[in-house]
Every structure is written in C-alpha cells, then in structure tokens.
PDB file of C-alpha atoms in Angstrom:
ATOM      1  CA  MET A   1       4.929  -1.667-103.478  1.00  0.00           C
ATOM      2  CA  TYR A   2       3.785   1.051-100.818  1.00  0.00           C
ATOM      3  CA  ALA A   3       4.248  -0.482 -97.186  1.00  0.00           C
ATOM      4  CA  GLN A   4       0.563  -0.887 -95.320  1.00  0.00           C
ATOM      5  CA  ARG A   5       0.416   2.213 -93.523  1.00  0.00           C
ATOM      6  CA  GLN A   6      -0.850   1.634 -89.905  1.00  0.00           C
ATOM      7  CA  LEU A   7      -3.738   3.052 -88.009  1.00  0.00           C
ATOM      8  CA  PRO A   8      -2.784   5.241 -85.455  1.00  0.00           C
ATOM      9  CA  TYR A   9      -4.206   3.631 -81.983  1.00  0.00           C
ATOM     10  CA  ALA A  10      -4.514   5.400 -79.057  1.00  0.00           C
ATOM     11  CA  PRO A  11      -4.183   2.593 -75.904  1.00  0.00           C
ATOM     12  CA  SER A  12      -7.143   3.522 -73.908  1.00  0.00           C
ATOM     13  CA  PRO A  13      -6.359   4.152 -70.071  1.00  0.00           C
ATOM     14  CA  TYR A  14      -8.699   1.617 -68.842  1.00  0.00           C
ATOM     15  CA  SER A  15      -8.280  -2.426 -69.587  1.00  0.00           C
ATOM     16  CA  TYR A  16     -10.366  -4.763 -69.556  1.00  0.00           C
ATOM     17  CA  THR A  17      -9.859  -8.269 -69.139  1.00  0.00           C
ATOM     18  CA  PRO A  18     -12.259 -10.574 -68.837  1.00  0.00           C
ATOM     19  CA  ASN A  19     -12.934 -12.856 -65.573  1.00  0.00           C
ATOM     20  CA  PRO A  20     -14.719 -16.418 -66.039  1.00  0.00           C
ATOM     21  CA  SER A  21     -15.782 -16.546 -62.110  1.00  0.00           C
ATOM     22  CA  LEU A  22     -17.516 -13.434 -63.131  1.00  0.00           C
ATOM     23  CA  SER A  23     -19.590 -14.381 -66.078  1.00  0.00           C
ATOM     24  CA  ALA A  24     -23.481 -14.270 -65.998  1.00  0.00           C
ATOM     25  CA  THR A  25     -25.052 -17.674 -64.522  1.00  0.00           C
ATOM     26  CA  ILE A  26     -28.019 -17.152 -67.060  1.00  0.00           C
ATOM     27  CA  ASN A  27     -29.341 -20.186 -68.740  1.00  0.00           C
ATOM     28  CA  LEU A  28     -30.580 -18.801 -71.973  1.00  0.00           C
ATOM     29  CA  ASP A  29     -32.615 -21.704 -72.784  1.00  0.00           C
ATOM     30  CA  GLU A  30     -34.760 -21.233 -69.031  1.00  0.00           C
ATOM     31  CA  GLU A  31     -37.959 -19.802 -69.230  1.00  0.00           C
ATOM     32  CA  VAL A  32     -38.529 -16.267 -67.690  1.00  0.00           C
ATOM     33  CA  LYS A  33     -41.294 -16.415 -64.889  1.00  0.00           C
ATOM     34  CA  LEU A  34     -43.683 -14.131 -64.829  1.00  0.00           C
ATOM     35  CA  ALA A  35     -44.876 -15.212 -61.312  1.00  0.00           C
ATOM     36  CA  THR A  36     -43.358 -16.015 -58.209  1.00  0.00           C
ATOM     37  CA  THR A  37     -46.350 -16.645 -56.187  1.00  0.00           C
ATOM     38  CA  THR A  38     -49.848 -18.861 -57.374  1.00  0.00           C
ATOM     39  CA  ALA A  39     -51.566 -15.799 -56.476  1.00  0.00           C
ATOM     40  CA  GLU A  40     -49.423 -13.768 -59.101  1.00  0.00           C
ATOM     41  CA  ARG A  41     -49.487 -16.400 -61.682  1.00  0.00           C
ATOM     42  CA  ASP A  42     -53.681 -17.017 -61.475  1.00  0.00           C
ATOM     43  CA  LEU A  43     -53.859 -12.656 -61.704  1.00  0.00           C
ATOM     44  CA  TYR A  44     -51.494 -13.057 -64.832  1.00  0.00           C
ATOM     45  CA  ASP A  45     -53.910 -15.821 -66.370  1.00  0.00           C
ATOM     46  CA  SER A  46     -56.562 -13.610 -65.569  1.00  0.00           C
ATOM     47  CA  LEU A  47     -55.773 -10.189 -67.202  1.00  0.00           C
ATOM     48  CA  ALA A  48     -53.999 -12.215 -70.382  1.00  0.00           C
ATOM     49  CA  GLU A  49     -57.885 -13.771 -70.703  1.00  0.00           C
ATOM     50  CA  ILE A  50     -58.852 -10.558 -70.247  1.00  0.00           C
ATOM     51  CA  TYR A  51     -57.190  -9.588 -73.039  1.00  0.00           C
ATOM     52  CA  SER A  52     -57.770 -11.954 -75.060  1.00  0.00           C
ATOM     53  CA  ILE A  53     -61.567 -11.743 -74.994  1.00  0.00           C
ATOM     54  CA  ILE A  54     -61.411  -8.007 -75.717  1.00  0.00           C
ATOM     55  CA  VAL A  55     -59.441  -8.864 -78.799  1.00  0.00           C
ATOM     56  CA  THR A  56     -61.807 -11.261 -79.804  1.00  0.00           C
ATOM     57  CA  LEU A  57     -64.991  -9.533 -79.233  1.00  0.00           C
ATOM     58  CA  ASP A  58     -64.088  -6.684 -81.081  1.00  0.00           C
ATOM     59  CA  ALA A  59     -63.110  -9.393 -83.838  1.00  0.00           C
ATOM     60  CA  LEU A  60     -66.702 -10.846 -83.311  1.00  0.00           C
ATOM     61  CA  GLU A  61     -68.150  -7.075 -83.774  1.00  0.00           C
ATOM     62  CA  LYS A  62     -66.178  -7.145 -87.002  1.00  0.00           C
ATOM     63  CA  ALA A  63     -67.417 -10.076 -88.503  1.00  0.00           C
ATOM     64  CA  TYR A  64     -71.043  -9.848 -87.564  1.00  0.00           C
ATOM     65  CA  LEU A  65     -70.827  -6.001 -89.413  1.00  0.00           C
ATOM     66  CA  LYS A  66     -69.740  -8.090 -92.282  1.00  0.00           C
ATOM     67  CA  ASP A  67     -71.797 -11.160 -91.951  1.00  0.00           C
ATOM     68  CA  SER A  68     -69.029 -13.485 -91.876  1.00  0.00           C
ATOM     69  CA  VAL A  69     -71.315 -14.952 -88.873  1.00  0.00           C
ATOM     70  CA  THR A  70     -75.178 -15.903 -88.328  1.00  0.00           C
ATOM     71  CA  GLU A  71     -76.685 -14.150 -86.272  1.00  0.00           C
ATOM     72  CA  SER A  72     -77.354 -17.274 -83.752  1.00  0.00           C
ATOM     73  CA  GLU A  73     -73.157 -17.607 -83.886  1.00  0.00           C
ATOM     74  CA  TYR A  74     -72.844 -14.630 -83.139  1.00  0.00           C
ATOM     75  CA  THR A  75     -75.517 -14.053 -80.065  1.00  0.00           C
ATOM     76  CA  GLU A  76     -74.010 -16.555 -78.753  1.00  0.00           C
ATOM     77  CA  THR A  77     -70.512 -16.124 -78.377  1.00  0.00           C
ATOM     78  CA  CYS A  78     -70.348 -12.565 -77.843  1.00  0.00           C
ATOM     79  CA  ASN A  79     -73.055 -13.353 -74.578  1.00  0.00           C
ATOM     80  CA  ARG A  80     -70.488 -16.045 -73.686  1.00  0.00           C
ATOM     81  CA  LEU A  81     -67.657 -13.455 -73.730  1.00  0.00           C
ATOM     82  CA  LEU A  82     -69.266 -11.040 -71.743  1.00  0.00           C
ATOM     83  CA  LYS A  83     -69.563 -13.613 -69.332  1.00  0.00           C
ATOM     84  CA  GLN A  84     -66.000 -14.352 -68.902  1.00  0.00           C
ATOM     85  CA  TYR A  85     -65.468 -11.267 -69.451  1.00  0.00           C
ATOM     86  CA  LYS A  86     -67.559 -10.030 -66.103  1.00  0.00           C
ATOM     87  CA  SER A  87     -66.588 -13.195 -64.329  1.00  0.00           C
ATOM     88  CA  ASN A  88     -62.227 -12.386 -64.306  1.00  0.00           C
ATOM     89  CA  LEU A  89     -63.725  -9.153 -63.449  1.00  0.00           C
ATOM     90  CA  SER A  90     -65.451 -10.096 -60.419  1.00  0.00           C
ATOM     91  CA  ASP A  91     -62.397 -11.441 -58.874  1.00  0.00           C
ATOM     92  CA  GLU A  92     -61.375  -8.554 -56.369  1.00  0.00           C
ATOM     93  CA  THR A  93     -57.626  -8.375 -56.764  1.00  0.00           C
ATOM     94  CA  VAL A  94     -57.938  -8.479 -60.827  1.00  0.00           C
ATOM     95  CA  SER A  95     -60.047  -6.101 -60.791  1.00  0.00           C
ATOM     96  CA  LYS A  96     -57.871  -3.921 -58.620  1.00  0.00           C
ATOM     97  CA  GLU A  97     -55.188  -4.513 -61.173  1.00  0.00           C
ATOM     98  CA  PHE A  98     -57.157  -3.899 -64.293  1.00  0.00           C
ATOM     99  CA  VAL A  99     -58.690  -0.694 -62.710  1.00  0.00           C
ATOM    100  CA  ASP A 100     -61.225  -0.071 -66.065  1.00  0.00           C
ATOM    101  CA  LEU A 101     -61.282  -0.550 -69.453  1.00  0.00           C
ATOM    102  CA  GLU A 102     -59.530   2.736 -70.946  1.00  0.00           C
ATOM    103  CA  THR A 103     -56.976   2.229 -67.980  1.00  0.00           C
ATOM    104  CA  PHE A 104     -56.091  -1.501 -68.858  1.00  0.00           C
ATOM    105  CA  LYS A 105     -56.292  -0.425 -73.040  1.00  0.00           C
ATOM    106  CA  LYS A 106     -53.687   1.954 -72.280  1.00  0.00           C
ATOM    107  CA  GLU A 107     -51.266  -0.070 -70.581  1.00  0.00           C
ATOM    108  CA  TRP A 108     -51.472  -2.880 -73.020  1.00  0.00           C
ATOM    109  CA  GLU A 109     -51.611  -0.127 -76.035  1.00  0.00           C
ATOM    110  CA  ILE A 110     -55.016  -1.783 -77.523  1.00  0.00           C
ATOM    111  CA  GLU A 111     -57.818   0.309 -79.288  1.00  0.00           C
ATOM    112  CA  CYS A 112     -60.704  -2.052 -80.619  1.00  0.00           C
ATOM    113  CA  PRO A 113     -63.272   0.216 -80.394  1.00  0.00           C
ATOM    114  CA  ARG A 114     -65.591  -2.112 -81.286  1.00  0.00           C
ATOM    115  CA  ALA A 115     -65.666  -3.985 -78.731  1.00  0.00           C
ATOM    116  CA  THR A 116     -64.926  -1.045 -75.594  1.00  0.00           C
ATOM    117  CA  GLU A 117     -68.342  -0.222 -76.906  1.00  0.00           C
ATOM    118  CA  ARG A 118     -70.368  -3.842 -77.054  1.00  0.00           C
ATOM    119  CA  LEU A 119     -68.605  -3.994 -73.162  1.00  0.00           C
ATOM    120  CA  ARG A 120     -69.879  -0.900 -72.482  1.00  0.00           C
ATOM    121  CA  ILE A 121     -73.628  -1.316 -73.106  1.00  0.00           C
ATOM    122  CA  GLY A 122     -72.696  -5.117 -71.979  1.00  0.00           C
ATOM    123  CA  LEU A 123     -75.411  -6.662 -74.667  1.00  0.00           C
ATOM    124  CA  PRO A 124     -75.424  -8.055 -78.042  1.00  0.00           C
ATOM    125  CA  ALA A 125     -76.219  -5.927 -81.052  1.00  0.00           C
ATOM    126  CA  THR A 126     -78.960  -8.812 -81.617  1.00  0.00           C
ATOM    127  CA  VAL A 127     -80.569  -8.029 -78.288  1.00  0.00           C
ATOM    128  CA  GLU A 128     -79.718  -4.134 -78.374  1.00  0.00           C
ATOM    129  CA  GLN A 129     -81.265  -3.715 -81.418  1.00  0.00           C
ATOM    130  CA  PRO A 130     -83.230  -6.951 -82.682  1.00  0.00           C
ATOM    131  CA  SER A 131     -83.272  -7.975 -86.046  1.00  0.00           C
ATOM    132  CA  GLN A 132     -85.108  -6.850 -88.535  1.00  0.00           C
ATOM    133  CA  LYS A 133     -87.134 -10.088 -89.563  1.00  0.00           C
ATOM    134  CA  PRO A 134     -90.542 -10.925 -90.234  1.00  0.00           C
ATOM    135  CA  SER A 135     -92.553  -9.881 -87.025  1.00  0.00           C
ATOM    136  CA  THR A 136     -94.054 -12.028 -84.736  1.00  0.00           C
ATOM    137  CA  SER A 137     -95.950  -9.591 -82.754  1.00  0.00           C
ATOM    138  CA  GLY A 138     -99.861  -9.988 -82.062  1.00  0.00           C
ATOM    139  CA  HIS A 139    -101.063 -13.407 -82.548  1.00  0.00           C
ATOM    140  CA  GLY A 140     -98.750 -14.674 -85.114  1.00  0.00           C
ATOM    141  CA  ALA A 141     -96.459 -14.974 -82.026  1.00  0.00           C
ATOM    142  CA  ALA A 142     -96.465 -17.734 -79.359  1.00  0.00           C
ATOM    143  CA  GLY A 143     -98.462 -17.969 -76.238  1.00  0.00           C
ATOM    144  CA  SER A 144     -96.118 -19.162 -74.378  1.00  0.00           C
ATOM    145  CA  LEU A 145     -93.425 -16.550 -75.586  1.00  0.00           C
ATOM    146  CA  ILE A 146     -95.930 -13.869 -74.673  1.00  0.00           C
ATOM    147  CA  LEU A 147     -96.172 -15.669 -71.180  1.00  0.00           C
ATOM    148  CA  ALA A 148     -92.011 -15.857 -70.788  1.00  0.00           C
ATOM    149  CA  ALA A 149     -92.310 -12.110 -71.353  1.00  0.00           C
ATOM    150  CA  THR A 150     -94.919 -10.869 -69.159  1.00  0.00           C
ATOM    151  CA  GLU A 151     -93.608 -12.900 -66.430  1.00  0.00           C
ATOM    152  CA  ASN A 152     -89.773 -11.526 -66.867  1.00  0.00           C
ATOM    153  CA  PHE A 153     -92.059  -8.507 -66.128  1.00  0.00           C
ATOM    154  CA  ILE A 154     -93.777  -8.838 -63.267  1.00  0.00           C
ATOM    155  CA  THR A 155     -90.980 -10.870 -62.132  1.00  0.00           C
ATOM    156  CA  PHE A 156     -88.486  -7.536 -62.129  1.00  0.00           C
ATOM    157  CA  LEU A 157     -91.175  -5.296 -61.214  1.00  0.00           C
ATOM    158  CA  ASP A 158     -91.761  -7.757 -58.096  1.00  0.00           C
ATOM    159  CA  ALA A 159     -87.790  -7.178 -57.124  1.00  0.00           C
ATOM    160  CA  LEU A 160     -87.869  -3.958 -57.033  1.00  0.00           C
ATOM    161  CA  LYS A 161     -91.061  -3.752 -54.834  1.00  0.00           C
ATOM    162  CA  LEU A 162     -88.427  -6.220 -52.327  1.00  0.00           C
ATOM    163  CA  ASN A 163     -86.343  -3.742 -52.519  1.00  0.00           C
ATOM    164  CA  MET A 164     -83.518  -5.698 -54.465  1.00  0.00           C
ATOM    165  CA  VAL A 165     -81.673  -2.735 -55.863  1.00  0.00           C
ATOM    166  CA  SER A 166     -77.961  -4.133 -56.744  1.00  0.00           C
ATOM    167  CA  LYS A 167     -76.337  -5.016 -60.411  1.00  0.00           C
ATOM    168  CA  ASP A 168     -76.064  -8.380 -59.622  1.00  0.00           C
ATOM    169  CA  SER A 169     -79.809  -8.674 -58.528  1.00  0.00           C
ATOM    170  CA  LEU A 170     -81.286  -6.684 -61.674  1.00  0.00           C
ATOM    171  CA  HIS A 171     -78.899  -7.043 -64.308  1.00  0.00           C
ATOM    172  CA  PRO A 172     -79.811 -10.906 -64.699  1.00  0.00           C
ATOM    173  CA  LEU A 173     -83.675  -9.974 -64.359  1.00  0.00           C
ATOM    174  CA  LEU A 174     -83.748  -7.027 -67.321  1.00  0.00           C
ATOM    175  CA  SER A 175     -81.550  -8.960 -69.386  1.00  0.00           C
ATOM    176  CA  ASP A 176     -84.227 -11.956 -69.175  1.00  0.00           C
ATOM    177  CA  ILE A 177     -86.667  -8.881 -70.224  1.00  0.00           C
ATOM    178  CA  ILE A 178     -85.728  -7.492 -72.652  1.00  0.00           C
ATOM    179  CA  GLN A 179     -84.564 -10.900 -73.953  1.00  0.00           C
ATOM    180  CA  SER A 180     -87.934 -12.498 -74.239  1.00  0.00           C
ATOM    181  CA  VAL A 181     -88.995  -9.228 -75.387  1.00  0.00           C
ATOM    182  CA  ASN A 182     -87.534  -9.904 -77.903  1.00  0.00           C
ATOM    183  CA  LYS A 183     -88.447 -13.093 -78.851  1.00  0.00           C
ATOM    184  CA  VAL A 184     -92.244 -11.805 -79.320  1.00  0.00           C
ATOM    185  CA  THR A 185     -91.788  -9.044 -81.302  1.00  0.00           C
ATOM    186  CA  ASP A 186     -89.539  -6.784 -83.188  1.00  0.00           C
ATOM    187  CA  ARG A 187     -91.270  -3.813 -82.706  1.00  0.00           C
ATOM    188  CA  ASP A 188     -89.973  -0.619 -81.423  1.00  0.00           C
ATOM    189  CA  PHE A 189     -92.289  -0.161 -78.597  1.00  0.00           C
ATOM    190  CA  GLU A 190     -92.550   2.657 -76.176  1.00  0.00           C
ATOM    191  CA  ASN A 191     -90.241   2.909 -73.579  1.00  0.00           C
ATOM    192  CA  ARG A 192     -88.250  -0.297 -75.406  1.00  0.00           C
ATOM    193  CA  GLY A 193     -85.348   1.906 -75.445  1.00  0.00           C
ATOM    194  CA  LYS A 194     -85.490   2.260 -71.664  1.00  0.00           C
ATOM    195  CA  ILE A 195     -84.747  -0.697 -71.152  1.00  0.00           C
ATOM    196  CA  VAL A 196     -81.956  -1.380 -72.672  1.00  0.00           C
ATOM    197  CA  GLN A 197     -80.555   2.692 -70.926  1.00  0.00           C
ATOM    198  CA  TRP A 198     -81.760   0.595 -68.044  1.00  0.00           C
ATOM    199  CA  LEU A 199     -79.262  -2.203 -69.103  1.00  0.00           C
ATOM    200  CA  ILE A 200     -76.224  -0.225 -69.541  1.00  0.00           C
ATOM    201  CA  THR A 201     -76.806   2.260 -66.568  1.00  0.00           C
ATOM    202  CA  LEU A 202     -76.299  -1.468 -64.895  1.00  0.00           C
ATOM    203  CA  ASN A 203     -74.146  -2.683 -66.197  1.00  0.00           C
ATOM    204  CA  GLN A 204     -71.387   0.016 -65.424  1.00  0.00           C
ATOM    205  CA  MET A 205     -72.062  -0.806 -61.885  1.00  0.00           C
ATOM    206  CA  ARG A 206     -70.142  -2.654 -59.718  1.00  0.00           C
ATOM    207  CA  ALA A 207     -71.702  -5.881 -59.037  1.00  0.00           C
ATOM    208  CA  ASN A 208     -72.327  -5.200 -55.762  1.00  0.00           C
ATOM    209  CA  GLN A 209     -73.362  -1.600 -55.946  1.00  0.00           C
ATOM    210  CA  GLU A 210     -76.951  -0.442 -55.230  1.00  0.00           C
ATOM    211  CA  LEU A 211     -79.355   2.196 -57.208  1.00  0.00           C
ATOM    212  CA  GLU A 212     -79.911   5.274 -55.043  1.00  0.00           C
ATOM    213  CA  GLU A 213     -83.716   5.764 -53.939  1.00  0.00           C
ATOM    214  CA  ASP A 214     -84.482   7.941 -56.560  1.00  0.00           C
ATOM    215  CA  GLN A 215     -82.735   5.792 -59.504  1.00  0.00           C
ATOM    216  CA  ALA A 216     -84.837   2.361 -58.174  1.00  0.00           C
ATOM    217  CA  ARG A 217     -88.027   4.912 -58.290  1.00  0.00           C
ATOM    218  CA  ASP A 218     -86.996   5.924 -61.846  1.00  0.00           C
ATOM    219  CA  LEU A 219     -86.419   2.177 -62.903  1.00  0.00           C
ATOM    220  CA  ALA A 220     -90.078   0.821 -61.600  1.00  0.00           C
ATOM    221  CA  PHE A 221     -91.784   3.569 -63.533  1.00  0.00           C
ATOM    222  CA  ASP A 222     -89.886   3.060 -66.691  1.00  0.00           C
ATOM    223  CA  ILE A 223     -90.367  -0.526 -66.604  1.00  0.00           C
ATOM    224  CA  GLU A 224     -93.840  -0.099 -65.865  1.00  0.00           C
ATOM    225  CA  GLN A 225     -94.431   1.897 -68.814  1.00  0.00           C
ATOM    226  CA  ALA A 226     -92.327  -0.343 -71.000  1.00  0.00           C
ATOM    227  CA  TYR A 227     -94.606  -2.927 -69.916  1.00  0.00           C
ATOM    228  CA  HIS A 228     -97.884  -1.319 -70.978  1.00  0.00           C
ATOM    229  CA  GLY A 229     -95.527  -0.467 -74.642  1.00  0.00           C
ATOM    230  CA  PHE A 230     -95.338  -4.524 -74.869  1.00  0.00           C
ATOM    231  CA  LYS A 231     -98.751  -5.195 -74.159  1.00  0.00           C
ATOM    232  CA  GLU A 232    -100.396  -2.670 -76.834  1.00  0.00           C
ATOM    233  CA  THR A 233     -97.994  -4.198 -79.403  1.00  0.00           C
ATOM    234  CA  LEU A 234     -99.873  -7.650 -79.037  1.00  0.00           C
ATOM    235  CA  ASN A 235    -103.638  -6.219 -79.310  1.00  0.00           C
TER     236      ASN A 235
END
C-alpha cells in the first residue's frame, strides 16, 4: 500500500483568529426597517401603494380586453384606481419622490404599458370610447339624462367665463360632461373627440396648474362646438 500523499501547503503570512468580542450583534430574526420616522414610513407606504395601483391597473386593462370583467365592473374599478393614483400624488413629498411615471417605472423596473396609457389618458376605456350598445340617442334617451348632460355643458362653460382655469377646477367638470354624454348616446358626434383630448391635456397638468389665456379660449370654443354637436344627435 502506498502511503497517503500529503498535499503541498503554504502557510499564509496573515493569520486570523476570530474574536468573540467583535462578533456582529445583528439579530437575524429582527425586521429590517426602511424608515426611521413616521414621515419616511408614510412616504414609502404611498410609493408602495402607487406601485400596487400601476400593476393592478395593468392587470385590469388586460382582463377587460379579454372580456374577463364586465363593463360596469371595469369602469368602477378603473375609476377607483385612477382616483387613488391621483390622491397619492397630491401629496407634495410623494410627488417629489415619484418625479414622473416613466422615472418611477424605471426606478422599480416595471413596464405595464396598458396601465401607462390609461394613466396618461386619465379615463376608463369605456368613457374614452363608449361601448357599441344600441343607440339611445334622440327620443329613445331619457329626458333626465339629456337634461343632466346639458347642465354639465353649461356648468363647464360658465366656469370658464368665471376664469376657473386650473386643472383641479376643470377636470372634474369635463369628466362629468363626457360621462353624462355617454349615457345619452354612443354616436361619435362632431367634436366629441375634442372633449377627450382636453381631458388628456388637463390630466397631464399639475393639480394647481392653470391654462394660459389662449388655451382657455380654445377650450371654450371646442366645448361650445361639442355642445352643438351633441344637440344635433338629439334631433
């Protein structure tokens, strides 16, 4: 039998002897805290909420395209998610950390293209483009729905005359117009697209940002023309 051959060994010039007194004192069972103050914790909670909204909204858009949810379920859920998204970003600290949607997506490595488009528009797909249901325009539409849509047009135009030109003043009123109009008719009447385009423009503004004088004038003209187009569908 051959004797076991010893492997060559070169002692290291540096020797290390563990010192128990220098051992780490980290408790591996202890929860790691991202925030040390209440303000930081609220900030991270809001950012996590925004992340969740984006992912959920993207899944909702996919489900709607596959007819996995009804139009009413989609519209209700989408409106709620859009409101929650805007509510979180209404906080100045959160908005500053968020920067913008593309920056946030890059930071957290998400894509969610359908949610991105829905957040850019700021409206559910059912509101942006009404479903092709049997038309209820003309005499078939309930008088109360026509009256509500008419009042919303007049209220919006009056707001512009009173120089209410900030996003937070105009966006809700314009949303009321498109939603009430969709309850009356699914026809793509003249200048209906202008309502949607102005909603997108307002949606991309900051809450307290105001329209320029020329913009306000153009908006008033476009909505006035859309109002006339709407009335023509009733004849």
